[in-house]
mmCIF file of C-alpha atoms (C1' of nucleotides) in Angstrom:
data_model
loop_
_atom_site.group_PDB
_atom_site.id
_atom_site.type_symbol
_atom_site.label_atom_id
_atom_site.label_comp_id
_atom_site.label_asym_id
_atom_site.label_seq_id
_atom_site.Cartn_x
_atom_site.Cartn_y
_atom_site.Cartn_z
ATOM 1 C CA MET A 1 7.874 10.129 -70.149
ATOM 2 C CA GLN A 2 6.115 13.181 -71.772
ATOM 3 C CA LEU A 3 3.254 13.367 -74.358
ATOM 4 C CA ASP A 4 4.742 14.367 -77.797
ATOM 5 C CA LEU A 5 2.769 17.214 -79.415
ATOM 6 C CA GLU A 6 3.618 15.956 -82.877
ATOM 7 C CA ALA A 7 2.781 12.394 -82.353
ATOM 8 C CA LEU A 8 -0.723 13.288 -80.882
ATOM 9 C CA ASN A 9 -1.351 15.576 -83.629
ATOM 10 C CA THR A 10 -0.738 12.963 -86.008
ATOM 11 C CA GLN A 11 -2.755 10.609 -84.090
ATOM 12 C CA LEU A 12 -5.665 12.948 -84.182
ATOM 13 C CA SER A 13 -5.232 13.118 -87.847
ATOM 14 C CA GLU A 14 -5.007 9.444 -88.521
ATOM 15 C CA GLN A 15 -8.020 8.895 -86.526
ATOM 16 C CA GLY A 16 -9.898 11.358 -89.084
ATOM 17 C CA TYR A 17 -10.082 14.327 -86.940
ATOM 18 C CA LYS A 18 -9.175 17.557 -88.425
ATOM 19 C CA LEU A 19 -6.485 19.722 -87.103
ATOM 20 C CA THR A 20 -8.050 23.052 -86.615
ATOM 21 C CA ARG A 21 -6.538 25.915 -84.968
ATOM 22 C CA GLN A 22 -8.390 25.532 -81.864
ATOM 23 C CA ARG A 23 -7.632 21.642 -81.496
ATOM 24 C CA ARG A 24 -4.017 22.459 -81.807
ATOM 25 C CA ALA A 25 -4.085 25.026 -79.190
ATOM 26 C CA VAL A 26 -5.857 22.457 -76.759
ATOM 27 C CA VAL A 27 -3.369 19.866 -77.640
ATOM 28 C CA GLU A 28 -0.531 22.210 -77.115
ATOM 29 C CA VAL A 29 -1.590 22.930 -73.799
ATOM 30 C CA VAL A 30 -2.417 19.673 -72.660
ATOM 31 C CA THR A 31 0.927 17.982 -73.836
ATOM 32 C CA HIS A 32 2.748 20.594 -72.021
ATOM 33 C CA ALA A 33 0.939 20.426 -68.756
ATOM 34 C CA HIS A 34 2.702 19.531 -65.654
ATOM 35 C CA THR A 35 -0.312 19.364 -63.234
ATOM 36 C CA ARG A 36 -3.962 18.126 -63.616
ATOM 37 C CA PHE A 37 -6.275 20.776 -65.129
ATOM 38 C CA SER A 38 -9.930 21.586 -65.444
ATOM 39 C CA ALA A 39 -11.635 22.510 -68.775
ATOM 40 C CA ALA A 40 -11.624 25.952 -67.512
ATOM 41 C CA ASP A 41 -7.772 25.949 -67.017
ATOM 42 C CA VAL A 42 -7.155 24.641 -70.511
ATOM 43 C CA LEU A 43 -9.237 27.341 -71.946
ATOM 44 C CA ALA A 44 -7.409 29.977 -70.011
ATOM 45 C CA LYS A 45 -4.103 29.131 -71.247
ATOM 46 C CA ALA A 46 -5.220 27.900 -74.794
ATOM 47 C CA GLN A 47 -6.645 31.345 -75.394
ATOM 48 C CA ARG A 48 -3.367 32.941 -75.574
ATOM 49 C CA ALA A 49 -2.456 31.082 -78.597
ATOM 50 C CA CYS A 50 -5.869 30.948 -79.903
ATOM 51 C CA PRO A 51 -8.134 33.769 -78.381
ATOM 52 C CA ASP A 52 -11.361 32.903 -80.226
ATOM 53 C CA LEU A 53 -11.251 29.503 -78.670
ATOM 54 C CA GLY A 54 -14.575 28.456 -76.826
ATOM 55 C CA LEU A 55 -14.943 26.502 -73.650
ATOM 56 C CA THR A 56 -17.508 24.068 -75.582
ATOM 57 C CA THR A 57 -14.583 23.245 -77.988
ATOM 58 C CA VAL A 58 -12.318 22.447 -74.953
ATOM 59 C CA TYR A 59 -14.753 20.245 -73.720
ATOM 60 C CA ARG A 60 -15.319 18.550 -76.982
ATOM 61 C CA THR A 61 -11.465 18.169 -77.502
ATOM 62 C CA LEU A 62 -10.766 16.722 -74.070
ATOM 63 C CA GLU A 63 -13.319 14.203 -74.720
ATOM 64 C CA ILE A 64 -11.526 13.111 -77.929
ATOM 65 C CA LEU A 65 -8.133 13.086 -76.031
ATOM 66 C CA GLU A 66 -9.557 10.878 -73.422
ATOM 67 C CA GLU A 67 -10.578 8.457 -75.997
ATOM 68 C CA LEU A 68 -7.148 8.542 -77.375
ATOM 69 C CA SER A 69 -5.872 7.760 -73.995
ATOM 70 C CA ALA A 70 -3.877 10.940 -73.982
ATOM 71 C CA ILE A 71 -5.236 12.347 -70.847
ATOM 72 C CA ARG A 72 -7.213 10.453 -68.103
ATOM 73 C CA ARG A 73 -9.984 11.800 -65.570
ATOM 74 C CA VAL A 74 -8.632 12.539 -61.890
ATOM 75 C CA HIS A 75 -10.433 13.898 -58.999
ATOM 76 C CA LEU A 76 -10.316 17.530 -58.140
ATOM 77 C CA ASP A 77 -10.259 18.833 -54.370
ATOM 78 C CA ASN A 78 -13.826 20.121 -54.660
ATOM 79 C CA GLY A 79 -14.874 16.606 -55.543
ATOM 80 C CA CYS A 80 -15.570 16.963 -59.351
ATOM 81 C CA GLU A 81 -13.229 16.018 -61.935
ATOM 82 C CA GLY A 82 -10.317 17.329 -64.004
ATOM 83 C CA PHE A 83 -7.954 15.859 -66.258
ATOM 84 C CA ALA A 84 -4.215 14.814 -66.469
ATOM 85 C CA PRO A 85 -1.802 13.978 -69.358
ATOM 86 C CA ALA A 86 -1.419 10.178 -69.453
ATOM 87 C CA SER A 87 1.234 8.416 -71.266
ATOM 88 C CA ALA A 88 1.111 4.966 -70.024
ATOM 89 C CA GLU A 89 -1.287 2.315 -71.168
ATOM 90 C CA HIS A 90 -2.442 1.955 -67.547
ATOM 91 C CA GLY A 91 -1.267 4.647 -65.104
ATOM 92 C CA HIS A 92 -2.262 6.447 -62.249
ATOM 93 C CA HIS A 93 -1.593 9.640 -60.902
ATOM 94 C CA LEU A 94 0.280 11.389 -57.880
ATOM 95 C CA ILE A 95 -0.617 15.012 -57.221
ATOM 96 C CA CYS A 96 1.048 17.375 -55.140
ATOM 97 C CA SER A 97 -1.175 19.103 -52.671
ATOM 98 C CA ARG A 98 0.540 22.201 -52.651
ATOM 99 C CA CYS A 99 1.709 23.020 -56.146
ATOM 100 C CA GLN A 100 -0.602 20.600 -58.171
ATOM 101 C CA GLU A 101 2.215 19.159 -59.889
ATOM 102 C CA THR A 102 0.964 15.859 -61.434
ATOM 103 C CA ILE A 103 3.062 13.023 -62.174
ATOM 104 C CA GLU A 104 2.002 9.491 -63.481
ATOM 105 C CA PHE A 105 3.239 6.313 -62.194
ATOM 106 C CA GLU A 106 2.730 2.985 -63.906
ATOM 107 C CA ASP A 107 3.414 0.847 -60.887
ATOM 108 C CA CYS A 108 0.385 -0.230 -59.596
ATOM 109 C CA ASN A 109 1.245 -3.692 -58.201
ATOM 110 C CA LEU A 110 -2.116 -4.277 -56.574
ATOM 111 C CA THR A 111 -2.168 -7.834 -57.349
ATOM 112 C CA ALA A 112 -2.125 -9.278 -54.006
ATOM 113 C CA LEU A 113 -4.439 -6.733 -52.661
ATOM 114 C CA LEU A 114 -7.072 -7.140 -55.430
ATOM 115 C CA ARG A 115 -6.672 -11.140 -55.079
ATOM 116 C CA ARG A 116 -7.260 -11.041 -51.009
ATOM 117 C CA VAL A 117 -10.206 -8.539 -51.579
ATOM 118 C CA SER A 118 -11.581 -10.807 -54.238
ATOM 119 C CA GLU A 119 -11.435 -13.896 -52.000
ATOM 120 C CA GLN A 120 -12.938 -12.258 -48.914
ATOM 121 C CA THR A 121 -15.883 -10.832 -51.085
ATOM 122 C CA GLY A 122 -16.551 -13.161 -53.825
ATOM 123 C CA PHE A 123 -16.306 -10.027 -56.142
ATOM 124 C CA THR A 124 -14.626 -10.377 -59.788
ATOM 125 C CA ILE A 125 -12.776 -7.166 -59.931
ATOM 126 C CA GLN A 126 -13.021 -5.246 -63.148
ATOM 127 C CA GLN A 127 -11.320 -2.022 -62.562
ATOM 128 C CA HIS A 128 -9.385 -0.002 -59.805
ATOM 129 C CA TRP A 129 -9.289 3.534 -59.190
ATOM 130 C CA LEU A 130 -6.026 4.789 -57.368
ATOM 131 C CA GLU A 131 -4.693 8.476 -56.977
ATOM 132 C CA LEU A 132 -2.031 9.487 -54.583
ATOM 133 C CA VAL A 133 -1.729 12.883 -53.043
ATOM 134 C CA GLY A 134 1.400 14.031 -51.367
ATOM 135 C CA LEU A 135 3.956 16.597 -51.420
ATOM 136 C CA CYS A 136 6.168 17.009 -54.416
ATOM 137 C CA PRO A 137 10.158 17.278 -53.437
ATOM 138 C CA LYS A 138 9.870 21.183 -54.125
ATOM 139 C CA CYS A 139 6.979 21.527 -51.716
ATOM 140 C CA GLN A 140 8.428 19.692 -48.775
ATOM 141 C CA PRO A 141 9.213 21.799 -45.637
ATOM 142 C CA ARG A 142 13.273 21.999 -44.990
ATOM 143 C CA LYS A 143 14.177 20.071 -42.235
ATOM 144 C CA MET B 1 -19.806 -4.083 -40.048
ATOM 145 C CA GLN B 2 -22.962 -2.073 -40.606
ATOM 146 C CA LEU B 3 -23.493 1.386 -39.252
ATOM 147 C CA ASP B 4 -25.567 1.771 -36.069
ATOM 148 C CA LEU B 5 -28.579 3.793 -36.558
ATOM 149 C CA GLU B 6 -28.989 4.368 -32.911
ATOM 150 C CA ALA B 7 -25.169 4.919 -32.335
ATOM 151 C CA LEU B 8 -24.901 7.463 -35.143
ATOM 152 C CA ASN B 9 -27.873 9.318 -33.893
ATOM 153 C CA THR B 10 -26.337 9.325 -30.206
ATOM 154 C CA GLN B 11 -23.031 10.698 -31.948
ATOM 155 C CA LEU B 12 -24.950 13.397 -33.755
ATOM 156 C CA SER B 13 -26.702 14.352 -30.530
ATOM 157 C CA GLU B 14 -23.378 14.377 -28.478
ATOM 158 C CA GLN B 15 -21.964 16.732 -31.230
ATOM 159 C CA GLY B 16 -24.496 19.089 -30.615
ATOM 160 C CA TYR B 17 -26.708 18.232 -33.734
ATOM 161 C CA LYS B 18 -30.440 18.307 -33.266
ATOM 162 C CA LEU B 19 -32.164 15.153 -33.993
ATOM 163 C CA THR B 20 -34.864 16.602 -36.298
ATOM 164 C CA ARG B 21 -37.521 14.238 -38.058
ATOM 165 C CA GLN B 22 -35.446 15.225 -41.222
ATOM 166 C CA ARG B 23 -32.243 14.337 -39.827
ATOM 167 C CA ARG B 24 -33.525 10.994 -38.452
ATOM 168 C CA ALA B 25 -34.932 10.084 -41.924
ATOM 169 C CA VAL B 26 -31.771 10.650 -43.680
ATOM 170 C CA VAL B 27 -29.705 8.908 -41.060
ATOM 171 C CA GLU B 28 -32.147 5.797 -41.277
ATOM 172 C CA VAL B 29 -31.657 5.758 -44.991
ATOM 173 C CA VAL B 30 -27.910 6.063 -44.961
ATOM 174 C CA THR B 31 -27.364 3.621 -42.205
ATOM 175 C CA HIS B 32 -29.420 0.809 -44.069
ATOM 176 C CA ALA B 33 -27.759 1.623 -47.498
ATOM 177 C CA HIS B 34 -25.806 -1.203 -49.075
ATOM 178 C CA THR B 35 -25.016 0.853 -52.281
ATOM 179 C CA ARG B 36 -23.458 4.030 -53.020
ATOM 180 C CA PHE B 37 -25.898 6.774 -53.110
ATOM 181 C CA SER B 38 -26.312 10.169 -54.289
ATOM 182 C CA ALA B 39 -28.066 13.032 -52.495
ATOM 183 C CA ALA B 40 -31.179 12.416 -54.961
ATOM 184 C CA ASP B 41 -31.169 8.887 -54.032
ATOM 185 C CA VAL B 42 -31.267 9.604 -50.272
ATOM 186 C CA LEU B 43 -34.246 12.269 -50.962
ATOM 187 C CA ALA B 44 -36.307 9.751 -52.678
ATOM 188 C CA LYS B 45 -36.033 7.199 -50.176
ATOM 189 C CA ALA B 46 -36.173 9.277 -47.048
ATOM 190 C CA GLN B 47 -39.370 11.098 -48.371
ATOM 191 C CA ARG B 48 -41.235 8.025 -47.658
ATOM 192 C CA ALA B 49 -40.736 8.401 -44.007
ATOM 193 C CA CYS B 50 -40.722 12.303 -44.113
ATOM 194 C CA PRO B 51 -42.518 13.446 -47.094
ATOM 195 C CA ASP B 52 -41.795 17.314 -46.384
ATOM 196 C CA LEU B 53 -37.940 16.687 -46.537
ATOM 197 C CA GLY B 54 -36.012 18.940 -48.822
ATOM 198 C CA LEU B 55 -33.286 18.283 -50.763
ATOM 199 C CA THR B 56 -31.100 21.101 -49.438
ATOM 200 C CA THR B 57 -31.310 19.261 -45.996
ATOM 201 C CA VAL B 58 -30.328 16.196 -47.541
ATOM 202 C CA TYR B 59 -27.089 17.874 -48.714
ATOM 203 C CA ARG B 60 -26.488 19.551 -45.342
ATOM 204 C CA THR B 61 -27.178 16.394 -43.326
ATOM 205 C CA LEU B 62 -24.660 14.254 -45.768
ATOM 206 C CA GLU B 63 -22.160 17.101 -45.326
ATOM 207 C CA ILE B 64 -22.295 16.355 -41.301
ATOM 208 C CA LEU B 65 -22.311 12.597 -41.590
ATOM 209 C CA GLU B 66 -19.255 12.927 -43.781
ATOM 210 C CA GLU B 67 -17.509 14.850 -41.007
ATOM 211 C CA LEU B 68 -18.419 12.351 -38.637
ATOM 212 C CA SER B 69 -16.979 9.713 -40.713
ATOM 213 C CA ALA B 70 -20.037 7.743 -41.031
ATOM 214 C CA ILE B 71 -20.037 8.031 -44.756
ATOM 215 C CA ARG B 72 -17.191 8.663 -47.324
ATOM 216 C CA ARG B 73 -17.321 9.972 -50.642
ATOM 217 C CA VAL B 74 -17.053 7.655 -53.706
ATOM 218 C CA HIS B 75 -17.100 8.376 -57.549
ATOM 219 C CA LEU B 76 -20.077 7.740 -59.459
ATOM 220 C CA ASP B 77 -19.777 6.341 -63.106
ATOM 221 C CA ASN B 78 -20.879 9.837 -64.498
ATOM 222 C CA GLY B 79 -17.807 11.225 -63.094
ATOM 223 C CA CYS B 80 -19.336 13.133 -60.111
ATOM 224 C CA GLU B 81 -19.642 12.083 -56.692
ATOM 225 C CA GLY B 82 -21.571 10.089 -54.390
ATOM 226 C CA PHE B 83 -21.318 8.603 -50.806
ATOM 227 C CA ALA B 84 -21.361 5.093 -49.341
ATOM 228 C CA PRO B 85 -21.578 4.272 -45.871
ATOM 229 C CA ALA B 86 -18.217 4.122 -44.013
ATOM 230 C CA SER B 87 -17.783 2.122 -40.730
ATOM 231 C CA ALA B 88 -14.059 1.894 -40.745
ATOM 232 C CA GLU B 89 -11.689 4.326 -39.689
ATOM 233 C CA HIS B 90 -9.625 4.037 -42.981
ATOM 234 C CA GLY B 91 -11.666 2.097 -45.632
ATOM 235 C CA HIS B 92 -12.098 1.993 -49.437
ATOM 236 C CA HIS B 93 -15.173 0.758 -51.436
ATOM 237 C CA LEU B 94 -15.663 -2.010 -53.765
ATOM 238 C CA ILE B 95 -18.693 -1.505 -55.989
ATOM 239 C CA CYS B 96 -20.753 -3.745 -58.018
ATOM 240 C CA SER B 97 -20.924 -2.259 -61.658
ATOM 241 C CA ARG B 98 -24.096 -4.137 -62.181
ATOM 242 C CA CYS B 99 -26.298 -3.856 -59.107
ATOM 243 C CA GLN B 100 -24.487 -1.112 -57.512
ATOM 244 C CA GLU B 101 -23.982 -3.187 -54.052
ATOM 245 C CA THR B 102 -21.144 -1.653 -52.190
ATOM 246 C CA ILE B 103 -18.975 -3.038 -49.652
ATOM 247 C CA GLU B 104 -16.385 -1.439 -47.609
ATOM 248 C CA PHE B 105 -12.974 -3.259 -47.241
ATOM 249 C CA GLU B 106 -10.144 -2.381 -44.666
ATOM 250 C CA ASP B 107 -7.277 -4.181 -46.136
ATOM 251 C CA CYS B 108 -5.316 -1.478 -47.913
ATOM 252 C CA ASN B 109 -1.955 -2.790 -47.812
ATOM 253 C CA LEU B 110 -0.340 -0.344 -50.065
ATOM 254 C CA THR B 111 2.872 0.335 -47.982
ATOM 255 C CA ALA B 112 5.267 -1.309 -50.525
ATOM 256 C CA LEU B 113 3.650 0.431 -53.346
ATOM 257 C CA LEU B 114 3.583 3.731 -51.566
ATOM 258 C CA ARG B 115 7.283 3.343 -50.645
ATOM 259 C CA ARG B 116 8.298 2.554 -54.133
ATOM 260 C CA VAL B 117 6.381 5.506 -55.700
ATOM 261 C CA SER B 118 7.699 7.727 -53.001
ATOM 262 C CA GLU B 119 11.353 6.519 -53.652
ATOM 263 C CA GLN B 120 10.979 6.943 -57.248
ATOM 264 C CA THR B 121 9.567 10.310 -57.246
ATOM 265 C CA GLY B 122 10.526 12.082 -54.043
ATOM 266 C CA PHE B 123 6.966 12.763 -53.269
ATOM 267 C CA THR B 124 5.688 12.304 -49.661
ATOM 268 C CA ILE B 125 2.551 10.727 -49.837
ATOM 269 C CA GLN B 126 0.011 12.187 -47.665
ATOM 270 C CA GLN B 127 -3.279 10.256 -48.914
ATOM 271 C CA HIS B 128 -4.387 7.919 -51.258
ATOM 272 C CA TRP B 129 -7.766 7.476 -52.935
ATOM 273 C CA LEU B 130 -8.652 3.749 -54.001
ATOM 274 C CA GLU B 131 -11.997 2.442 -55.404
ATOM 275 C CA LEU B 132 -12.439 -0.924 -56.947
ATOM 276 C CA VAL B 133 -15.167 -1.942 -59.466
ATOM 277 C CA GLY B 134 -16.246 -5.402 -60.193
ATOM 278 C CA LEU B 135 -18.980 -7.825 -60.169
ATOM 279 C CA CYS B 136 -20.678 -9.129 -56.795
ATOM 280 C CA PRO B 137 -21.306 -12.676 -56.610
ATOM 281 C CA LYS B 138 -24.762 -12.283 -57.460
ATOM 282 C CA CYS B 139 -24.172 -10.646 -60.789
ATOM 283 C CA GLN B 140 -21.498 -12.990 -62.099
ATOM 284 C CA PRO B 141 -22.505 -14.861 -64.967
ATOM 285 C CA ARG B 142 -23.032 -18.554 -64.546
ATOM 286 C CA LYS B 143 -20.429 -20.827 -65.830
ATOM 287 C "C1'" DG C 1 -17.223 21.750 -102.296
ATOM 288 C "C1'" DT C 2 -18.631 19.691 -98.162
ATOM 289 C "C1'" DG C 3 -19.041 17.555 -94.026
ATOM 290 C "C1'" DA C 4 -16.791 18.163 -89.812
ATOM 291 C "C1'" DC C 5 -16.083 21.872 -86.446
ATOM 292 C "C1'" DT C 6 -17.027 25.959 -84.364
ATOM 293 C "C1'" DG C 7 -18.846 29.538 -80.983
ATOM 294 C "C1'" DC C 8 -22.679 31.175 -78.742
ATOM 295 C "C1'" DA C 9 -26.688 30.877 -76.431
ATOM 296 C "C1'" DA C 10 -29.718 28.258 -74.235
ATOM 297 C "C1'" DA C 11 -30.707 24.037 -71.896
ATOM 298 C "C1'" DT C 12 -29.374 20.461 -68.027
ATOM 299 C "C1'" DA C 13 -27.543 19.277 -63.987
ATOM 300 C "C1'" DA C 14 -25.684 19.354 -59.463
ATOM 301 C "C1'" DT C 15 -24.940 21.905 -55.534
ATOM 302 C "C1'" DT C 16 -24.812 25.999 -52.522
ATOM 303 C "C1'" DT C 17 -26.836 30.098 -50.643
ATOM 304 C "C1'" DG C 18 -30.237 34.036 -48.508
ATOM 305 C "C1'" DC C 19 -34.039 34.332 -46.039
ATOM 306 C "C1'" DA C 20 -38.133 33.984 -43.796
ATOM 307 C "C1'" DT C 21 -40.370 30.342 -40.862
ATOM 308 C "C1'" DT C 22 -40.423 26.407 -37.754
ATOM 309 C "C1'" DA C 23 -39.290 23.176 -34.208
ATOM 310 C "C1'" DC C 24 -36.044 20.812 -31.129
ATOM 311 C "C1'" DA C 25 -33.834 20.667 -26.636
ATOM 312 C "C1'" DT D 1 -37.886 30.700 -25.384
ATOM 313 C "C1'" DG D 2 -33.823 30.991 -28.177
ATOM 314 C "C1'" DT D 3 -31.350 29.178 -31.574
ATOM 315 C "C1'" DA D 4 -30.293 26.079 -34.678
ATOM 316 C "C1'" DA D 5 -32.577 23.710 -38.565
ATOM 317 C "C1'" DT D 6 -35.895 23.811 -42.319
ATOM 318 C "C1'" DG D 7 -37.864 24.439 -47.180
ATOM 319 C "C1'" DC D 8 -38.224 27.192 -50.714
ATOM 320 C "C1'" DA D 9 -36.466 29.965 -54.261
ATOM 321 C "C1'" DA D 10 -32.636 31.953 -56.439
ATOM 322 C "C1'" DA D 11 -28.025 31.770 -57.373
ATOM 323 C "C1'" DT D 12 -23.823 29.169 -58.799
ATOM 324 C "C1'" DT D 13 -21.088 26.272 -61.053
ATOM 325 C "C1'" DA D 14 -19.881 22.517 -64.379
ATOM 326 C "C1'" DT D 15 -21.217 20.631 -68.332
ATOM 327 C "C1'" DT D 16 -24.049 19.541 -72.642
ATOM 328 C "C1'" DT D 17 -26.796 20.385 -76.554
ATOM 329 C "C1'" DG D 18 -29.018 22.984 -80.856
ATOM 330 C "C1'" DC D 19 -27.994 25.475 -84.591
ATOM 331 C "C1'" DA D 20 -26.348 28.477 -88.028
ATOM 332 C "C1'" DG D 21 -22.086 30.112 -89.751
ATOM 333 C "C1'" DT D 22 -17.075 28.490 -91.019
ATOM 334 C "C1'" DC D 23 -12.903 26.039 -92.512
ATOM 335 C "C1'" DA D 24 -9.610 22.030 -93.069
ATOM 336 C "C1'" DC D 25 -8.854 18.856 -96.346
#
DNA sequence: GTGACTGCAAATAATTTGCATTACA
DNA sequence: TGTAATGCAAATTATTTGCAGTCAC
């Protein structure tokens, strides 16, 4: 399920955000991304369509897109953060450690686990963060 | 299961690391931590015992402790990273969103989930990252 | 026309590195 | 004593903010 460029532009507009050239360029890149990305990654790609785009605007736009749940924060290898397209209401990401391909999965049936941990610790669990790393089919060694 | 101060010092020593005053102070703080912490947190606490400790050394020591699996990286709310004591070979952390109390749990029975995701996507899953956030018993509102 | 949006440059913040000095084993 | 470890200051890197000019609606 890929993010829809038009739908996202419409949503921005409906929320009162102006559809500037810069925002369109960022949204274009983000909706077509099939890997996780950093703000700098977005800048590099979006500048092809919009050369005068600045990094500040990328940060500001990513912030908006996160609010709209169009993207979600993920972790990059260096420890700091990046973003990935998010279509599901509640989803997690699976990232290829070799080619960085990133896909979203909605199946997070952690109910039993959460209940056990909750019972054992007395904690009330509010949120969970789950991210999987592996090798996508293309990057797996041939047998 | 708490980290053992002496055991960790011994381990450092056996690995060829010198037991300097600074390292002892950092290890002391880390082994007694019951919340996740940043490098700056460690500096502040460890300086009580070792006033001339520098932040650089804290970073360097945390790096070593991570290699030794005595601590594990976790995520802080601001998006960047922190550390938490790690005793289990493979564990995850449960963090109180109010008081920051952090405990480790080893139960991560994600086998079924991992298998499903793997089957659906064709990915070979190598690692998983799981972190839970909730309210510890002390911080839960009274009924 | 006007307020939201922009880029730039400067400010923050977190972390890393170079280097001369110090201290553990 | 020799080498690893240290603190400091400077360098990097990531991100945020202030502000004057610009543009979508």
